[in-house]
Amino acid sequence: MAATLIDGKAFAAKVRGQVAEHVARLKEQNGITPGLAVVLVGEDPASQVYVRSKGKQTVEVGMNSYEHKLEADTSEADLLALIDQLNNDASVHGILVQLPLPKHLDEDLVINSIAPEKDVDGFHISNVGLLGTGQKSMVPCTPLGCLMMLRDHHGSLSGMDAVVIGRSNIVGKPMAQLLLGDSCTVTIAHSRTEDLPDVVRRADIVVAAVGRPEMVPGDWIKEGATVIDVGINRIERDGKNVLVGDVDFASAAERAGAITPVPGGVGPMTIACLLANTVTACCRANNLAEPEGLTA
Ligand code: NAD
């Protein structure tokens, strides 16, 4: 393997350490404990695992964790009433509604009912608009984690040619906005892109966020490029269940300059950035200085 491995697990631990330090300072100097409320509707097994993990890590960095578990048949009115209560609760600085929601609930309506300054997922339409216009916002956690790793590896990203594969609202589009904000020349590729290999081959930075196991082979990667693999795909290999990314790691690592593994790359950064966003939201709510290096 020629490429440098970008170790998301270690990086996430460092980010959590920075968050914990800032939380300790807020408690000591200001008597404030940041609080994150997570709302889970229904019993989707993957969502339950995520919510448990978020709660555990929230407590580990010294913040308050408030978990609200609602029945799968909870009415929209009841969910909105809970969000309203959390919006008005001064001890709650971040609110996250775990997606996907059961089909009878309108996801857009629910997300847009969260107070934008408490929207630590960065999905509220106001935050989307603020990010798109280069203003201070809450930034979606997964792309924020990717940006932090890229900045850490490269220093400045200015002038680099970046290709984001995938145009989802939670990863692809905000990722492209962040790269543009750091003065990259950005292309968003998607399922209708013509000659994707050619588009990817010119990129200094490739962010793959598609959800198709190992769809980007090594020979699409420009020599020395940095590859950030957001994909999390569970496949069966040699009779075992394994996790792979959207990039064929073995062949891509032969050509890339740096690459994130799956697992242990982007994944761990997502919750670390959720904690970072919560401490940022708490500082903004109290007109205090934000922690450095933890926002876009
Ligand atoms: P999505 O399904 O919402 O979007 C996928 C995108 O890929 C679409 O915009 C589509 O246009 C594009 N696409 C589909 N087929 C394509 C093709 N053949 N060529 C080029 N583009 C194609 O998915 P998402 O929510 O953005 O997630 C993408 C992947 O990232 C998934 O594997 C998901 O599990 C993973 N993910 C990981 C994290 C993390 O914390 N690491 C967070 C969110 C998502």
CSV table of C-alpha atoms and ligand atoms in Angstrom, one decimal:
chain,number,residue,atom,x,y,z
A,1,MET,CA,0.0,0.0,0.0
A,2,ALA,CA,1.5,3.3,-1.1
A,3,ALA,CA,-1.1,5.7,0.5
A,4,THR,CA,-1.0,7.2,3.9
A,5,LEU,CA,-3.9,5.9,6.0
A,6,ILE,CA,-6.1,8.6,7.4
A,7,ASP,CA,-7.1,7.2,10.8
A,8,GLY,CA,-10.6,8.4,11.5
A,9,LYS,CA,-10.8,6.5,14.7
A,10,ALA,CA,-7.7,8.2,16.2
A,11,PHE,CA,-8.9,11.6,14.8
A,12,ALA,CA,-12.3,11.2,16.3
A,13,ALA,CA,-10.7,10.4,19.7
A,14,LYS,CA,-8.7,13.6,19.4
A,15,VAL,CA,-11.9,15.6,18.6
A,16,ARG,CA,-13.7,14.1,21.5
A,17,GLY,CA,-10.8,15.1,23.7
A,18,GLN,CA,-11.0,18.7,22.5
A,19,VAL,CA,-14.8,18.7,23.1
A,20,ALA,CA,-14.3,17.2,26.6
A,21,GLU,CA,-11.8,19.9,27.5
A,22,HIS,CA,-14.1,22.6,26.3
A,23,VAL,CA,-17.0,21.1,28.2
A,24,ALA,CA,-14.9,21.0,31.4
A,25,ARG,CA,-14.1,24.7,30.9
A,26,LEU,CA,-17.7,25.7,30.4
A,27,LYS,CA,-18.6,23.9,33.6
A,28,GLU,CA,-15.8,25.4,35.6
A,29,GLN,CA,-15.8,28.9,34.3
A,30,ASN,CA,-19.5,29.4,33.4
A,31,GLY,CA,-21.4,26.8,35.4
A,32,ILE,CA,-22.9,25.5,32.1
A,33,THR,CA,-23.2,21.9,31.1
A,34,PRO,CA,-24.0,21.4,27.4
A,35,GLY,CA,-27.0,19.1,26.8
A,36,LEU,CA,-27.9,16.9,23.8
A,37,ALA,CA,-31.4,15.6,23.3
A,38,VAL,CA,-31.9,12.6,21.0
A,39,VAL,CA,-35.3,11.6,19.9
A,40,LEU,CA,-35.9,8.1,18.6
A,41,VAL,CA,-39.3,7.1,17.2
A,42,GLY,CA,-39.9,3.4,16.8
A,43,GLU,CA,-37.6,0.4,17.1
A,44,ASP,CA,-35.4,0.3,14.0
A,45,PRO,CA,-32.5,-1.8,15.2
A,46,ALA,CA,-29.8,0.2,13.4
A,47,SER,CA,-31.2,3.5,14.8
A,48,GLN,CA,-31.3,2.0,18.3
A,49,VAL,CA,-27.6,1.2,18.1
A,50,TYR,CA,-26.7,4.7,16.8
A,51,VAL,CA,-28.8,6.4,19.6
A,52,ARG,CA,-27.2,4.2,22.3
A,53,SER,CA,-23.7,5.1,21.0
A,54,LYS,CA,-24.5,8.8,20.7
A,55,GLY,CA,-25.8,8.8,24.3
A,56,LYS,CA,-22.8,7.0,25.7
A,57,GLN,CA,-20.3,9.3,23.9
A,58,THR,CA,-22.2,12.4,25.0
A,59,VAL,CA,-21.9,11.4,28.7
A,60,GLU,CA,-18.2,10.4,28.2
A,61,VAL,CA,-17.3,14.0,27.1
A,62,GLY,CA,-19.1,15.4,30.2
A,63,MET,CA,-22.3,16.6,28.6
A,64,ASN,CA,-25.9,15.8,29.6
A,65,SER,CA,-27.6,13.3,27.4
A,66,TYR,CA,-31.4,13.3,27.2
A,67,GLU,CA,-33.0,10.3,25.4
A,68,HIS,CA,-36.6,10.4,24.3
A,69,LYS,CA,-37.9,7.1,23.0
A,70,LEU,CA,-41.3,7.2,21.4
A,71,GLU,CA,-43.6,4.5,20.2
A,72,ALA,CA,-43.5,3.7,16.4
A,73,ASP,CA,-47.2,4.9,16.1
A,74,THR,CA,-46.5,8.3,17.8
A,75,SER,CA,-48.6,11.0,16.2
A,76,GLU,CA,-47.0,13.9,14.4
A,77,ALA,CA,-48.7,16.3,16.8
A,78,ASP,CA,-47.1,14.5,19.8
A,79,LEU,CA,-43.6,14.5,18.2
A,80,LEU,CA,-43.9,18.2,17.3
A,81,ALA,CA,-45.0,19.0,20.9
A,82,LEU,CA,-41.9,17.2,22.3
A,83,ILE,CA,-39.7,19.2,19.9
A,84,ASP,CA,-41.4,22.4,20.9
A,85,GLN,CA,-40.7,21.5,24.6
A,86,LEU,CA,-37.0,20.8,23.8
A,87,ASN,CA,-36.7,24.0,21.8
A,88,ASN,CA,-37.8,25.9,24.9
A,89,ASP,CA,-35.7,24.0,27.4
A,90,ALA,CA,-32.6,26.1,28.2
A,91,SER,CA,-30.7,23.0,29.4
A,92,VAL,CA,-30.9,21.5,25.9
A,93,HIS,CA,-28.4,22.9,23.4
A,94,GLY,CA,-28.7,20.3,20.7
A,95,ILE,CA,-31.6,18.4,19.4
A,96,LEU,CA,-31.3,15.4,17.1
A,97,VAL,CA,-34.2,13.4,15.7
A,98,GLN,CA,-32.9,10.1,14.6
A,99,LEU,CA,-33.8,9.3,10.9
A,100,PRO,CA,-35.4,7.6,9.2
A,101,LEU,CA,-38.8,8.3,10.8
A,102,PRO,CA,-41.7,5.9,10.5
A,103,LYS,CA,-43.6,6.5,7.2
A,104,HIS,CA,-46.6,8.4,8.6
A,105,LEU,CA,-44.4,11.2,9.9
A,106,ASP,CA,-43.3,14.1,7.6
A,107,GLU,CA,-39.5,14.2,7.9
A,108,ASP,CA,-39.1,17.7,6.5
A,109,LEU,CA,-41.8,19.1,8.7
A,110,VAL,CA,-40.3,17.5,11.8
A,111,ILE,CA,-36.7,18.6,11.0
A,112,ASN,CA,-37.8,22.1,10.2
A,113,SER,CA,-39.6,22.4,13.6
A,114,ILE,CA,-36.3,22.1,15.4
A,115,ALA,CA,-34.9,25.5,16.5
A,116,PRO,CA,-32.2,26.1,13.8
A,117,GLU,CA,-29.6,27.0,16.5
A,118,LYS,CA,-30.2,23.7,18.2
A,119,ASP,CA,-30.2,21.7,15.0
A,120,VAL,CA,-27.0,19.8,15.6
A,121,ASP,CA,-27.5,17.6,12.5
A,122,GLY,CA,-27.5,20.7,10.3
A,123,PHE,CA,-30.5,19.5,8.3
A,124,HIS,CA,-32.9,22.4,9.0
A,125,ILE,CA,-33.6,24.4,5.9
A,126,SER,CA,-32.2,27.6,7.6
A,127,ASN,CA,-28.9,25.8,8.2
A,128,VAL,CA,-28.9,24.5,4.6
A,129,GLY,CA,-29.3,28.1,3.4
A,130,LEU,CA,-26.7,29.5,5.7
A,131,LEU,CA,-24.2,26.9,4.7
A,132,GLY,CA,-25.0,27.5,1.0
A,133,THR,CA,-24.4,31.2,1.4
A,134,GLY,CA,-21.2,30.8,3.4
A,135,GLN,CA,-22.7,32.1,6.7
A,136,LYS,CA,-22.3,30.7,10.2
A,137,SER,CA,-24.5,27.6,10.5
A,138,MET,CA,-24.8,24.2,12.1
A,139,VAL,CA,-22.9,21.9,9.6
A,140,PRO,CA,-24.0,18.3,8.9
A,141,CYS,CA,-21.8,16.0,11.0
A,142,THR,CA,-20.5,13.5,8.3
A,143,PRO,CA,-19.3,16.1,5.8
A,144,LEU,CA,-17.9,18.2,8.7
A,145,GLY,CA,-15.9,15.2,9.8
A,146,CYS,CA,-14.6,14.7,6.2
A,147,LEU,CA,-13.6,18.4,6.0
A,148,MET,CA,-11.7,18.2,9.3
A,149,MET,CA,-9.7,15.2,8.1
A,150,LEU,CA,-8.9,16.9,4.8
A,151,ARG,CA,-7.8,20.1,6.5
A,152,ASP,CA,-5.7,18.1,8.9
A,153,HIS,CA,-4.0,16.2,6.1
A,154,HIS,CA,-3.5,19.1,3.6
A,155,GLY,CA,-3.6,22.3,5.6
A,156,SER,CA,-5.1,24.5,2.8
A,157,LEU,CA,-7.4,22.9,0.3
A,158,SER,CA,-7.4,26.1,-1.9
A,159,GLY,CA,-7.4,25.5,-5.6
A,160,MET,CA,-7.7,21.7,-5.4
A,161,ASP,CA,-9.9,19.8,-7.8
A,162,ALA,CA,-12.5,18.0,-5.7
A,163,VAL,CA,-15.1,15.4,-6.9
A,164,VAL,CA,-17.9,14.4,-4.6
A,165,ILE,CA,-19.7,11.3,-5.8
A,166,GLY,CA,-23.3,11.4,-4.5
A,167,ARG,CA,-25.7,14.3,-4.2
A,168,SER,CA,-27.7,13.5,-1.1
A,169,ASN,CA,-28.9,16.3,1.2
A,170,ILE,CA,-27.1,14.8,4.2
A,171,VAL,CA,-23.7,14.1,2.7
A,172,GLY,CA,-23.0,14.9,-1.0
A,173,LYS,CA,-24.5,18.4,-1.3
A,174,PRO,CA,-23.2,19.8,2.1
A,175,MET,CA,-19.8,18.2,1.4
A,176,ALA,CA,-19.6,20.1,-1.9
A,177,GLN,CA,-20.6,23.3,-0.2
A,178,LEU,CA,-17.9,22.9,2.4
A,179,LEU,CA,-15.2,22.1,-0.2
A,180,LEU,CA,-16.3,25.2,-2.1
A,181,GLY,CA,-16.1,27.2,1.1
A,182,ASP,CA,-12.5,26.1,1.3
A,183,SER,CA,-11.9,27.2,-2.3
A,184,CYS,CA,-11.7,23.9,-4.0
A,185,THR,CA,-13.0,23.5,-7.6
A,186,VAL,CA,-15.9,21.2,-7.0
A,187,THR,CA,-17.7,18.7,-9.1
A,188,ILE,CA,-20.8,16.8,-7.8
A,189,ALA,CA,-21.1,13.5,-9.6
A,190,HIS,CA,-24.2,11.3,-9.4
A,191,SER,CA,-26.1,8.4,-10.9
A,192,ARG,CA,-26.6,10.3,-14.2
A,193,THR,CA,-23.1,11.5,-14.6
A,194,GLU,CA,-21.6,10.6,-17.9
A,195,ASP,CA,-18.1,9.0,-17.8
A,196,LEU,CA,-17.7,8.9,-14.1
A,197,PRO,CA,-14.2,7.3,-14.3
A,198,ASP,CA,-13.0,10.3,-16.3
A,199,VAL,CA,-14.5,12.8,-13.9
A,200,VAL,CA,-13.0,11.0,-10.9
A,201,ARG,CA,-9.6,10.7,-12.6
A,202,ARG,CA,-9.0,14.4,-12.6
A,203,ALA,CA,-9.7,14.9,-8.9
A,204,ASP,CA,-7.1,15.8,-6.2
A,205,ILE,CA,-9.8,15.0,-3.7
A,206,VAL,CA,-12.4,12.2,-4.1
A,207,VAL,CA,-15.3,12.0,-1.6
A,208,ALA,CA,-17.4,8.9,-2.3
A,209,ALA,CA,-20.9,8.9,-0.8
A,210,VAL,CA,-23.0,6.6,-2.8
A,211,GLY,CA,-23.8,3.4,-0.9
A,212,ARG,CA,-22.5,0.9,-3.5
A,213,PRO,CA,-19.9,-1.6,-2.3
A,214,GLU,CA,-16.5,-0.9,-3.8
A,215,MET,CA,-17.8,0.8,-6.9
A,216,VAL,CA,-14.8,3.1,-7.3
A,217,PRO,CA,-11.8,1.0,-8.5
A,218,GLY,CA,-8.2,2.0,-8.0
A,219,ASP,CA,-7.7,2.8,-11.7
A,220,TRP,CA,-10.2,5.7,-11.4
A,221,ILE,CA,-7.9,7.4,-8.8
A,222,LYS,CA,-5.4,10.0,-9.9
A,223,GLU,CA,-1.9,9.2,-8.6
A,224,GLY,CA,-1.4,10.9,-5.2
A,225,ALA,CA,-5.1,11.9,-4.8
A,226,THR,CA,-6.8,12.0,-1.3
A,227,VAL,CA,-9.7,9.6,-1.1
A,228,ILE,CA,-12.4,10.0,1.6
A,229,ASP,CA,-14.7,7.0,1.6
A,230,VAL,CA,-18.1,7.8,3.2
A,231,GLY,CA,-19.8,4.6,2.1
A,232,ILE,CA,-20.8,2.0,4.7
A,233,ASN,CA,-21.9,-1.3,3.0
A,234,ARG,CA,-22.4,-4.6,4.6
A,235,ILE,CA,-21.5,-7.5,2.3
A,236,GLU,CA,-20.8,-11.2,2.6
A,237,ARG,CA,-17.2,-12.2,1.8
A,238,ASP,CA,-15.7,-15.6,2.3
A,239,GLY,CA,-18.8,-16.6,4.4
A,240,LYS,CA,-18.4,-13.6,6.7
A,241,ASN,CA,-20.3,-10.4,7.1
A,242,VAL,CA,-17.9,-7.5,6.5
A,243,LEU,CA,-18.2,-3.7,6.1
A,244,VAL,CA,-16.8,-2.1,3.0
A,245,GLY,CA,-16.8,1.4,1.6
A,246,ASP,CA,-17.8,2.7,-1.8
A,247,VAL,CA,-14.1,2.6,-2.9
A,248,ASP,CA,-12.1,-0.6,-3.6
A,249,PHE,CA,-9.7,0.0,-0.8
A,250,ALA,CA,-6.9,-2.3,-1.8
A,251,SER,CA,-6.5,-1.0,-5.4
A,252,ALA,CA,-7.2,2.6,-4.5
A,253,ALA,CA,-4.5,2.6,-1.8
A,254,GLU,CA,-2.0,1.7,-4.4
A,255,ARG,CA,-2.5,4.9,-6.3
A,256,ALA,CA,-3.9,7.4,-3.7
A,257,GLY,CA,-1.7,9.7,-1.7
A,258,ALA,CA,-4.0,9.3,1.3
A,259,ILE,CA,-7.1,7.3,2.0
A,260,THR,CA,-9.7,6.6,4.7
A,261,PRO,CA,-10.4,3.0,5.6
A,262,VAL,CA,-13.9,1.4,6.1
A,263,PRO,CA,-14.4,0.8,9.0
A,264,GLY,CA,-12.3,3.3,11.0
A,265,GLY,CA,-12.4,6.3,8.7
A,266,VAL,CA,-15.4,8.6,8.3
A,267,GLY,CA,-17.7,6.6,10.5
A,268,PRO,CA,-16.2,7.4,13.9
A,269,MET,CA,-15.9,11.1,12.9
A,270,THR,CA,-19.7,11.5,12.6
A,271,ILE,CA,-20.6,11.2,16.3
A,272,ALA,CA,-17.4,13.1,17.3
A,273,CYS,CA,-18.7,16.0,15.1
A,274,LEU,CA,-22.2,15.7,16.6
A,275,LEU,CA,-20.6,16.3,20.0
A,276,ALA,CA,-18.5,19.2,18.5
A,277,ASN,CA,-21.7,20.7,17.1
A,278,THR,CA,-23.4,20.5,20.5
A,279,VAL,CA,-20.6,22.3,22.3
A,280,THR,CA,-20.6,24.9,19.5
A,281,ALA,CA,-24.4,25.4,19.9
A,282,CYS,CA,-24.0,25.7,23.6
A,283,CYS,CA,-21.3,28.4,23.2
A,284,ARG,CA,-23.4,30.3,20.7
A,285,ALA,CA,-26.5,30.2,22.9
A,286,ASN,CA,-24.5,31.7,25.8
A,287,ASN,CA,-22.6,34.2,23.7
A,288,LEU,CA,-19.3,32.5,24.6
A,289,ALA,CA,-16.2,31.9,22.4
A,290,GLU,CA,-16.6,28.8,20.3
A,291,PRO,CA,-14.0,26.0,20.5
A,292,GLU,CA,-11.4,26.5,17.7
A,293,GLY,CA,-11.1,23.9,15.0
A,294,LEU,CA,-14.4,22.2,15.7
A,295,THR,CA,-16.6,24.0,13.2
A,296,ALA,CA,-16.4,24.8,9.5
B,1,NAD,P1,-28.2,8.4,-0.7
B,1,NAD,O1,-28.8,7.0,-1.1
B,1,NAD,O2,-29.1,9.4,-0.1
B,1,NAD,O3,-27.4,9.0,-1.9
B,1,NAD,C1,-26.6,8.3,-2.8
B,1,NAD,C2,-26.2,9.2,-3.9
B,1,NAD,O4,-25.4,8.4,-4.8
B,1,NAD,C3,-27.3,9.7,-4.8
B,1,NAD,O5,-27.2,11.1,-4.8
B,1,NAD,C4,-27.1,9.1,-6.2
B,1,NAD,O6,-27.2,10.1,-7.2
B,1,NAD,C5,-25.6,8.7,-6.1
B,1,NAD,N1,-25.5,7.5,-6.9
B,1,NAD,C6,-26.2,6.3,-6.9
B,1,NAD,N2,-25.7,5.5,-7.8
B,1,NAD,C7,-24.6,6.1,-8.4
B,1,NAD,C8,-23.7,5.7,-9.4
B,1,NAD,N3,-23.8,4.5,-10.0
B,1,NAD,N4,-22.8,6.6,-9.7
B,1,NAD,C9,-22.7,7.7,-9.1
B,1,NAD,N5,-23.5,8.2,-8.2
B,1,NAD,C10,-24.5,7.3,-7.8
B,1,NAD,O7,-27.0,8.0,0.3
B,1,NAD,P2,-26.3,8.9,1.5
B,1,NAD,O8,-27.3,9.0,2.6
B,1,NAD,O9,-25.7,10.1,0.9
B,1,NAD,O10,-25.2,7.8,1.9
B,1,NAD,C11,-24.2,7.4,1.0
B,1,NAD,C12,-23.3,6.3,1.7
B,1,NAD,O11,-22.7,6.9,2.8
B,1,NAD,C13,-24.1,5.2,2.3
B,1,NAD,O12,-23.3,4.0,2.1
B,1,NAD,C14,-24.3,5.5,3.7
B,1,NAD,O13,-24.4,4.3,4.5
B,1,NAD,C15,-23.0,6.2,4.0
B,1,NAD,N6,-23.1,7.2,5.1
B,1,NAD,C16,-22.1,7.1,6.0
B,1,NAD,C17,-22.1,8.0,7.1
B,1,NAD,C18,-21.0,7.9,8.1
B,1,NAD,O14,-21.2,8.3,9.2
B,1,NAD,N7,-19.8,7.4,7.7
B,1,NAD,C19,-23.1,8.9,7.2
B,1,NAD,C20,-24.1,9.0,6.2
B,1,NAD,C21,-24.1,8.1,5.2
